[in-house]
mmCIF file of N, CA and C in Angstrom:
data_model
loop_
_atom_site.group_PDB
_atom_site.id
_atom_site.type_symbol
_atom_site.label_atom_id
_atom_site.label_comp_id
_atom_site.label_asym_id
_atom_site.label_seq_id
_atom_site.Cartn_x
_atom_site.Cartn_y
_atom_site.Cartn_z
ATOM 1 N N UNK E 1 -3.910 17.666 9.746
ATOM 2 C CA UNK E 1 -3.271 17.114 8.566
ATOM 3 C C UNK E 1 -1.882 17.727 8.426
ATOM 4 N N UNK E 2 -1.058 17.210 8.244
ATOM 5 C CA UNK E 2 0.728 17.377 8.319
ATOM 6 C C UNK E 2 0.724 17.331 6.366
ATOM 7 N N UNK E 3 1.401 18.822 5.947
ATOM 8 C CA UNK E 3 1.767 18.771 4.611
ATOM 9 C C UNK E 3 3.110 18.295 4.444
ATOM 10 N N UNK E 4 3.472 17.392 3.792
ATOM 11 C CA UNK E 4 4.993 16.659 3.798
ATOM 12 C C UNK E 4 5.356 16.464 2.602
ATOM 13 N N UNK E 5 6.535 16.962 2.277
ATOM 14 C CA UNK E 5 7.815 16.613 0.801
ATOM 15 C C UNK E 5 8.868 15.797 1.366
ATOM 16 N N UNK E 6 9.054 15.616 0.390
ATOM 17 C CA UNK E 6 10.295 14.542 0.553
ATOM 18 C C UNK E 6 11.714 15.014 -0.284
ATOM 19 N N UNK E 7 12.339 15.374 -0.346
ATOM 20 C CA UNK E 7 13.931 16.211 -1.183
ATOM 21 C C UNK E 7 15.131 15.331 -1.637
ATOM 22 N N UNK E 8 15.166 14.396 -2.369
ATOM 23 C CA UNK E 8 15.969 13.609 -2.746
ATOM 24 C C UNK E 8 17.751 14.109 -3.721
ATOM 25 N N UNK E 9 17.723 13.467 -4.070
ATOM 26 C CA UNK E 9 19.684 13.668 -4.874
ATOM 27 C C UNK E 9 18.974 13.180 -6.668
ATOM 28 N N UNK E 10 19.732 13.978 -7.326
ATOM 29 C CA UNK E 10 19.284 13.845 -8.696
ATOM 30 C C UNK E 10 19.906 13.010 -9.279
ATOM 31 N N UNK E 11 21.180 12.700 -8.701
ATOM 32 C CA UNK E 11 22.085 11.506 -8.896
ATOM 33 C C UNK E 11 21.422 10.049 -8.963
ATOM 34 N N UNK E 12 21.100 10.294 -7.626
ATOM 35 C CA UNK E 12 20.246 8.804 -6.849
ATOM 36 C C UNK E 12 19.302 8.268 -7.948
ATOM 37 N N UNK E 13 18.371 9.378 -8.264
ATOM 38 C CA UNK E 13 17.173 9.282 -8.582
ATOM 39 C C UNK E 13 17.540 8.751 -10.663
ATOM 40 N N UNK E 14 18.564 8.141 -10.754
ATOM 41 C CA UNK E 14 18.738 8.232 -12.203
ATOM 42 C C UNK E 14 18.517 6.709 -11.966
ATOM 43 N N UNK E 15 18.758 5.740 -10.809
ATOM 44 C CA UNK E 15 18.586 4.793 -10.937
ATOM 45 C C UNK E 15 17.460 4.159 -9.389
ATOM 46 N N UNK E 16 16.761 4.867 -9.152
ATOM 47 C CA UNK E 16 15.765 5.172 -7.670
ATOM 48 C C UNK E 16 14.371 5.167 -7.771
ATOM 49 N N UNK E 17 13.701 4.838 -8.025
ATOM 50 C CA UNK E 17 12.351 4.762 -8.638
ATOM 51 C C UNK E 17 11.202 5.653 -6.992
ATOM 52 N N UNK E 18 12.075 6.241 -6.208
ATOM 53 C CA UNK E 18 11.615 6.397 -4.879
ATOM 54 C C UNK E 18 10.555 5.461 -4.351
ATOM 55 N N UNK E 19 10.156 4.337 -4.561
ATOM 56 C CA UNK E 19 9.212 3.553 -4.348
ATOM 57 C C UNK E 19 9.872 2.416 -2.523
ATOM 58 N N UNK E 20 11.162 3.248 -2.052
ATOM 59 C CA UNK E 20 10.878 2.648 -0.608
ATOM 60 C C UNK E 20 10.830 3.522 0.067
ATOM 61 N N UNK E 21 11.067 4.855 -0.467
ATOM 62 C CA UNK E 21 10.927 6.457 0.399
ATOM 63 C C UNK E 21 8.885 6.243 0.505
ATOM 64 N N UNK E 22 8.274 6.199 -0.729
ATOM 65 C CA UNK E 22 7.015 6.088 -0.654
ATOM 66 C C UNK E 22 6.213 5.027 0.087
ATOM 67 N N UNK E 23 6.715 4.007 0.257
ATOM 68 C CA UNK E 23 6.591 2.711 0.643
ATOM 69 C C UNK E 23 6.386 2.605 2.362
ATOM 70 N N UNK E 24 7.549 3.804 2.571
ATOM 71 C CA UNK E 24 7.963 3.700 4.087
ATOM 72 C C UNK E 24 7.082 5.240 4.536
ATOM 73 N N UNK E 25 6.477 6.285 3.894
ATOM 74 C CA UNK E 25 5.642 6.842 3.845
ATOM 75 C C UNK E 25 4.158 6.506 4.216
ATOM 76 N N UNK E 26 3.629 5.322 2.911
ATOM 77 C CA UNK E 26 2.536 5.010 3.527
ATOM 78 C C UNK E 26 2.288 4.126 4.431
ATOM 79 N N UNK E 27 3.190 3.338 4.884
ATOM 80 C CA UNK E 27 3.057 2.333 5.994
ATOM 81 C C UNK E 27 3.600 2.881 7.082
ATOM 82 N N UNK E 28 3.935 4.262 7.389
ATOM 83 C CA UNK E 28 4.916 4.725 8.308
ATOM 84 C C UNK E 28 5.520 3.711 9.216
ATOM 85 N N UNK E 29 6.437 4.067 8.228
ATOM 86 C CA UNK E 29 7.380 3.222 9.232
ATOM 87 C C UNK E 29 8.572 4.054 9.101
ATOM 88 N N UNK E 30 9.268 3.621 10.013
ATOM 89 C CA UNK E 30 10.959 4.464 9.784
ATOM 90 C C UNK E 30 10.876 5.128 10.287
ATOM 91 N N UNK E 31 11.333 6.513 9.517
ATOM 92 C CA UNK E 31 10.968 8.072 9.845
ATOM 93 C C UNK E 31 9.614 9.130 9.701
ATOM 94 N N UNK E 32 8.903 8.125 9.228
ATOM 95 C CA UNK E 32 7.702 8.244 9.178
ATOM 96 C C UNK E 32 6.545 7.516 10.215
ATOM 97 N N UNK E 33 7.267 6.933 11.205
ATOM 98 C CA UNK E 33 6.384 6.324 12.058
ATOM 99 C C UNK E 33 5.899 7.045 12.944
ATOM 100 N N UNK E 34 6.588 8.832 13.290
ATOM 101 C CA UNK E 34 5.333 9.858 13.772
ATOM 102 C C UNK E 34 4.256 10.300 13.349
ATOM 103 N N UNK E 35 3.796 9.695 12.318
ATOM 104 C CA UNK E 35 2.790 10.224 11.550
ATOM 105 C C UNK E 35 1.643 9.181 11.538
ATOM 106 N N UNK E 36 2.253 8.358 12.216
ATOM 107 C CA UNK E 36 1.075 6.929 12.386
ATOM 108 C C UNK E 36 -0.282 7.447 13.040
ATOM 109 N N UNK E 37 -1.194 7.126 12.578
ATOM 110 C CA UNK E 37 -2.422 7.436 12.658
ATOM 111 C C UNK E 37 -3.191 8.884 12.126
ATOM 112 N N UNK E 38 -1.918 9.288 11.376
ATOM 113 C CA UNK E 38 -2.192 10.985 11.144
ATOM 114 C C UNK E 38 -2.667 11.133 9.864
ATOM 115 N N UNK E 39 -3.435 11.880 8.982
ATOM 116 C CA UNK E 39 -3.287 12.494 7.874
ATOM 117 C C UNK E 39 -1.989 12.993 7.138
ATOM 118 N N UNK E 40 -1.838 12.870 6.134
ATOM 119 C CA UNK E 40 -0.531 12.848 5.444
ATOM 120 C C UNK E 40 -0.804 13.466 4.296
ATOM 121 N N UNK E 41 -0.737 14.311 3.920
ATOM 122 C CA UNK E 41 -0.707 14.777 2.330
ATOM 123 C C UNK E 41 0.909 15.051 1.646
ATOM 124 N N UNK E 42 1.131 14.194 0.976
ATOM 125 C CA UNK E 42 2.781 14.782 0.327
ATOM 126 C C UNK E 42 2.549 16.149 -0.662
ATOM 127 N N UNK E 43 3.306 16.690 -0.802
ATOM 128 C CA UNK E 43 3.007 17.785 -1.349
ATOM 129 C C UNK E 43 3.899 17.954 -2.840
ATOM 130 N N UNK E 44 5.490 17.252 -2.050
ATOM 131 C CA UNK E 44 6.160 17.356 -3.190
ATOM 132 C C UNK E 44 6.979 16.146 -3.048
ATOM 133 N N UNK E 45 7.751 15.973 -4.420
ATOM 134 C CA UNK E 45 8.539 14.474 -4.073
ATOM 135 C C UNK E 45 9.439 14.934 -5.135
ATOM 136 N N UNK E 46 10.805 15.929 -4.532
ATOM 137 C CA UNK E 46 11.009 16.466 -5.504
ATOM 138 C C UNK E 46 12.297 16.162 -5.356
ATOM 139 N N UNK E 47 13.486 16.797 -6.618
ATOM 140 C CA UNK E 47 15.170 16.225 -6.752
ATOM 141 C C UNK E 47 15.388 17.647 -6.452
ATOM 142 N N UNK E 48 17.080 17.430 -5.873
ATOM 143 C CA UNK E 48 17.876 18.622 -6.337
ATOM 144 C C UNK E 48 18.338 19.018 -8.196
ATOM 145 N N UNK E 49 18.913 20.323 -8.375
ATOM 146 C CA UNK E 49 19.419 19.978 -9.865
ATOM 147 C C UNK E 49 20.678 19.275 -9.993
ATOM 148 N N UNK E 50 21.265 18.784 -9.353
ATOM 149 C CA UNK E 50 22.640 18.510 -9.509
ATOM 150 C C UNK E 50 23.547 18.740 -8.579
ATOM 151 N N UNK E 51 24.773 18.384 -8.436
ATOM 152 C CA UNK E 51 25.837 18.552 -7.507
ATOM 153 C C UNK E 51 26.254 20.336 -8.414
ATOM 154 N N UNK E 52 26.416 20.240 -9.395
ATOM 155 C CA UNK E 52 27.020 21.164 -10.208
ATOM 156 C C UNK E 52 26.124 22.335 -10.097
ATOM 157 N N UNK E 53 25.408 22.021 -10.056
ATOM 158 C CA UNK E 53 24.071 23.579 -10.406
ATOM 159 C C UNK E 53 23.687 24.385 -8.979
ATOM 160 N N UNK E 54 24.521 23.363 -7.929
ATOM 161 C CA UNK E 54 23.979 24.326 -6.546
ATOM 162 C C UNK E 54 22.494 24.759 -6.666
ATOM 163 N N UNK E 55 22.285 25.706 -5.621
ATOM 164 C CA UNK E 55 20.731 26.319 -5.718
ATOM 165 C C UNK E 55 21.240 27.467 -7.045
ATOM 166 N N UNK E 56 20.555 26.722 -7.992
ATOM 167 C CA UNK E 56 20.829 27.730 -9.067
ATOM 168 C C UNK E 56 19.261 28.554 -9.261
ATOM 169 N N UNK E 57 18.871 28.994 -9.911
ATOM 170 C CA UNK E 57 17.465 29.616 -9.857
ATOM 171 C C UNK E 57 16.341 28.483 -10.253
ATOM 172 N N UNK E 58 16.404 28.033 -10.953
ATOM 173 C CA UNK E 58 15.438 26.342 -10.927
ATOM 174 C C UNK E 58 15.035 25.658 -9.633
ATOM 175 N N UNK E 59 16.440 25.617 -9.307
ATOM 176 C CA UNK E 59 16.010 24.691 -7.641
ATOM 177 C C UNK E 59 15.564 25.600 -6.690
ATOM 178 N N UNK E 60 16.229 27.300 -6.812
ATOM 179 C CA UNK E 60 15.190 28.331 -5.653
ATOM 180 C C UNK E 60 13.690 28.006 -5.551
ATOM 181 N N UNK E 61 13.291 28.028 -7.153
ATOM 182 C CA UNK E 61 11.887 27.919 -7.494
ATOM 183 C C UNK E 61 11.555 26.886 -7.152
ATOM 184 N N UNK E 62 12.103 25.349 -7.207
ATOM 185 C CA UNK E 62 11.724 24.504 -6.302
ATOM 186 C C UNK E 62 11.171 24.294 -5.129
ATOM 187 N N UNK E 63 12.137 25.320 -4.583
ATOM 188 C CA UNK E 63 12.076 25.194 -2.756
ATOM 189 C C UNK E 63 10.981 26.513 -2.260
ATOM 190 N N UNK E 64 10.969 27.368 -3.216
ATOM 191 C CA UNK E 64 9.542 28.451 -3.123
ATOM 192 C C UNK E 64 8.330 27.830 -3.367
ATOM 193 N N UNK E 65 8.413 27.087 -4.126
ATOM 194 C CA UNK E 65 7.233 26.506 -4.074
ATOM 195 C C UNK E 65 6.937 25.350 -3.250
ATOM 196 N N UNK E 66 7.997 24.840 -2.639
ATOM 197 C CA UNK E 66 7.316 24.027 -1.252
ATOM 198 C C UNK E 66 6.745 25.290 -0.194
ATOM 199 N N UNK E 67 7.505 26.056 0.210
ATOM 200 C CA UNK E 67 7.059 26.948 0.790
ATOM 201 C C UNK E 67 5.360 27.449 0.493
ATOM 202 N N UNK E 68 5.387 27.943 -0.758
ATOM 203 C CA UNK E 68 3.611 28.347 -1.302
ATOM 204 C C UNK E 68 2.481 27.132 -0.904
ATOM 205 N N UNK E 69 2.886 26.083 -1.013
ATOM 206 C CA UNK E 69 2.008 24.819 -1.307
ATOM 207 C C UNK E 69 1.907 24.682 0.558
ATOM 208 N N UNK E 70 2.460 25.238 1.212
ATOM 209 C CA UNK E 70 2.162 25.313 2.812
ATOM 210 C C UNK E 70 2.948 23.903 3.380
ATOM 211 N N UNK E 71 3.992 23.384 2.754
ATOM 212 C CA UNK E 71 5.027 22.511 3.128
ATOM 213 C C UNK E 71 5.009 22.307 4.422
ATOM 214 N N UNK E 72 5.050 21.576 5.396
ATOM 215 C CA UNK E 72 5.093 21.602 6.991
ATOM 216 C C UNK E 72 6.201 21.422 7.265
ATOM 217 N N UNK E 73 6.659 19.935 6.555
ATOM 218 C CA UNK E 73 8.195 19.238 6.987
ATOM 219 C C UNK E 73 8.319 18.637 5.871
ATOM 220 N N UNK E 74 9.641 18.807 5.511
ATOM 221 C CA UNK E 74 10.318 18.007 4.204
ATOM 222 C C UNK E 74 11.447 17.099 5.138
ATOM 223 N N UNK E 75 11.473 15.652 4.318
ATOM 224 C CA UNK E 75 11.846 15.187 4.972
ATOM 225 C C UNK E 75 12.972 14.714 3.750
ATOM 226 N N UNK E 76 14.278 14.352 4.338
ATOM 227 C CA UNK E 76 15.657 14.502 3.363
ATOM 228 C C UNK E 76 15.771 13.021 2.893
ATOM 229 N N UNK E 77 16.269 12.859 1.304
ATOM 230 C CA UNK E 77 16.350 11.265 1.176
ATOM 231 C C UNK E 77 17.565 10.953 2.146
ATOM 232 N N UNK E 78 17.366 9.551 2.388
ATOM 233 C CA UNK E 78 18.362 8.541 2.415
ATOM 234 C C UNK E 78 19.880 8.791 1.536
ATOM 235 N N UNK E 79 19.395 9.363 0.056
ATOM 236 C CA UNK E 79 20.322 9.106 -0.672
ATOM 237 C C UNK E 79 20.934 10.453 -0.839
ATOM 238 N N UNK E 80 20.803 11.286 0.197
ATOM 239 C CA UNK E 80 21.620 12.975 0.789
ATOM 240 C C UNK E 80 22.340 13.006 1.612
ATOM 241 N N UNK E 81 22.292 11.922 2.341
ATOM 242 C CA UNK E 81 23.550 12.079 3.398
ATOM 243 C C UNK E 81 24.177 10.332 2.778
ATOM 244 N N UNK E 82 25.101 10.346 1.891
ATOM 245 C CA UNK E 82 25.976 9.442 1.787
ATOM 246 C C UNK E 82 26.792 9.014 2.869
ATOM 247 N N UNK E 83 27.383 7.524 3.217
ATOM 248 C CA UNK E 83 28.182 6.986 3.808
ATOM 249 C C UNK E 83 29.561 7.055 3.533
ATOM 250 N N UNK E 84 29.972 7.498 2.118
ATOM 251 C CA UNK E 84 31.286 7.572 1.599
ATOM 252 C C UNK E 84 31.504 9.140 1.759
ATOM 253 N N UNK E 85 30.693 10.315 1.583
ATOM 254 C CA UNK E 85 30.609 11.709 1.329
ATOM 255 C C UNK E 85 30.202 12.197 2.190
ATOM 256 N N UNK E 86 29.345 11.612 3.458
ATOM 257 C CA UNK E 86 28.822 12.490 3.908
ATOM 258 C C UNK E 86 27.476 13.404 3.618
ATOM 259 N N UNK E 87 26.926 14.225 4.599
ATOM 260 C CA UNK E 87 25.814 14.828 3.694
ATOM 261 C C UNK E 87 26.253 15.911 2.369
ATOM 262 N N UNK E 88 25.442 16.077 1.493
ATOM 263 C CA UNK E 88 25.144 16.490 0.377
ATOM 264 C C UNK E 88 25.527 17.925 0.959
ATOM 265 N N UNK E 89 25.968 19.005 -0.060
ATOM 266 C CA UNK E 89 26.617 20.079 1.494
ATOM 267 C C UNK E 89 25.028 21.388 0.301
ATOM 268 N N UNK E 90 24.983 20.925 -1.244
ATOM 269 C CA UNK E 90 23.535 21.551 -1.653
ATOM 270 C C UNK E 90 22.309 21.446 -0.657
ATOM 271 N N UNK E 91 22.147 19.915 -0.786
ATOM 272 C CA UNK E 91 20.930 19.549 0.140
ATOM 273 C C UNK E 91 20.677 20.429 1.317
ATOM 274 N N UNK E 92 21.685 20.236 2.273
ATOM 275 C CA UNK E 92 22.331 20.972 3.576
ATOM 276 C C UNK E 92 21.931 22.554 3.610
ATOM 277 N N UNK E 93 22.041 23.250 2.051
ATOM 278 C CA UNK E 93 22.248 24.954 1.854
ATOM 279 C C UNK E 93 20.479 24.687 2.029
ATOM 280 N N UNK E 94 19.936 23.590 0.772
ATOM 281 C CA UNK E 94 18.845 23.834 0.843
ATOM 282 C C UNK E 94 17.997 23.742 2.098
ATOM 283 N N UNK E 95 17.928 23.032 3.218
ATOM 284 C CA UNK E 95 17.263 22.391 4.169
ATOM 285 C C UNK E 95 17.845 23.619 4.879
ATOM 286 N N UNK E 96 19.011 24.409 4.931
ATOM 287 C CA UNK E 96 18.836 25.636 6.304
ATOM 288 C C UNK E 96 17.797 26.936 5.534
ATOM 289 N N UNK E 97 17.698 26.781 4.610
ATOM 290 C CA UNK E 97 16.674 27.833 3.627
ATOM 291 C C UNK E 97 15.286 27.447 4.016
ATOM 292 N N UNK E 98 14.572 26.215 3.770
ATOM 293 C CA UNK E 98 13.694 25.987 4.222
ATOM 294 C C UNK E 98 13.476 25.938 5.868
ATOM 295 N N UNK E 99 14.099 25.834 6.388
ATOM 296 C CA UNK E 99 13.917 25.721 7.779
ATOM 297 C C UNK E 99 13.671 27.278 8.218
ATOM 298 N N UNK E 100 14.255 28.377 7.521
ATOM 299 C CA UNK E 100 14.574 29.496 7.982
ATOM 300 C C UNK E 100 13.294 30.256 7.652
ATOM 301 N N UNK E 101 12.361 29.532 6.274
ATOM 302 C CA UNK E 101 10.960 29.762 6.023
ATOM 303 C C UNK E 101 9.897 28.968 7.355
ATOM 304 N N UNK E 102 10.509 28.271 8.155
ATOM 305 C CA UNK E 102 9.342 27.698 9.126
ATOM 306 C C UNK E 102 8.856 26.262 9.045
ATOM 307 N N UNK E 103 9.871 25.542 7.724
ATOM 308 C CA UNK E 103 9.395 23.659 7.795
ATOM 309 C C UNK E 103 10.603 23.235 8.268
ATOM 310 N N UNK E 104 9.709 22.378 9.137
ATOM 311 C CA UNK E 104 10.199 21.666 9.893
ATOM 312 C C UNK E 104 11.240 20.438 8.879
ATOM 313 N N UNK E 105 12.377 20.103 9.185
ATOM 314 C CA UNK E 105 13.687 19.332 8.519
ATOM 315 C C UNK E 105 13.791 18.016 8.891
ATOM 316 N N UNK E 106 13.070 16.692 8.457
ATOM 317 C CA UNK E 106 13.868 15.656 9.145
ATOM 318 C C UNK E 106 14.820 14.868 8.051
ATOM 319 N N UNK E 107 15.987 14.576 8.636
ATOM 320 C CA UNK E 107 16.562 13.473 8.014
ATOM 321 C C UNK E 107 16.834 12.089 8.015
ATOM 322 N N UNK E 108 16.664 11.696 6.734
ATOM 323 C CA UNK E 108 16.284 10.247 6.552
ATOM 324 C C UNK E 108 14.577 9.893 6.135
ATOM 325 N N UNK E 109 14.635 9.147 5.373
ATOM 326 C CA UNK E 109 13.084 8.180 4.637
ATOM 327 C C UNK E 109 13.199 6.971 4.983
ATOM 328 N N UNK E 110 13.707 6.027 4.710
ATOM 329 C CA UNK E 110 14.040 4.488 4.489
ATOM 330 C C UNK E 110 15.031 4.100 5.505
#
């Protein structure tokens, strides 16, 4: 069984209902189509705090607790690496933090 989060933009998510990140989850498809035939437990389906708030102590506790909950791979929204911006350079701080705890990083959902 593969424990999996998903790490989205708090921006995104004001008008994002994550329902094609989830969508493309349970039908694996996409970036989720290694997981075809596998057990899947999501663990977390969680936002950053903001562009402004960086990893402020809220979002540490965020990302500690993917870690506790035995996180395997978090996988990065769609809506973190922008086409106009580029990736999210928070997201980015966050995903070399987790990686440096031992989960595995993919980017992209949808």
């Amino acid at each position: 069984m593969t424990k999996l989060a998903m790490l989205c933009c708090l921006k995104s998510n004001r008008r994002c209902t994550g329902a094609a990140c989830l969508s493309t989850l349970n039908d694996r498809t996409r970036s989720f189509a290694p997981y075809e035939g596998q057990e899947v437990t999501l663990t977390a389906f969680a936002r950053c705090n903001g562009c402004e708030a960086g990893i402020d102590e809220g979002f540490q506790e965020k990302l500690d607790r993917l870690v506790e909950e035995g996180t395997q791979v978090v996988h990065l929204g769609k809506c973190t690496d922008r086409k106009d911006t580029g990736p999210c350079p928070v997201i980015a701080q966050a995903a070399d933090y987790l990686a440096a705890k031992g989960i595995r990083i993919v980017h992209g959902t949808h």
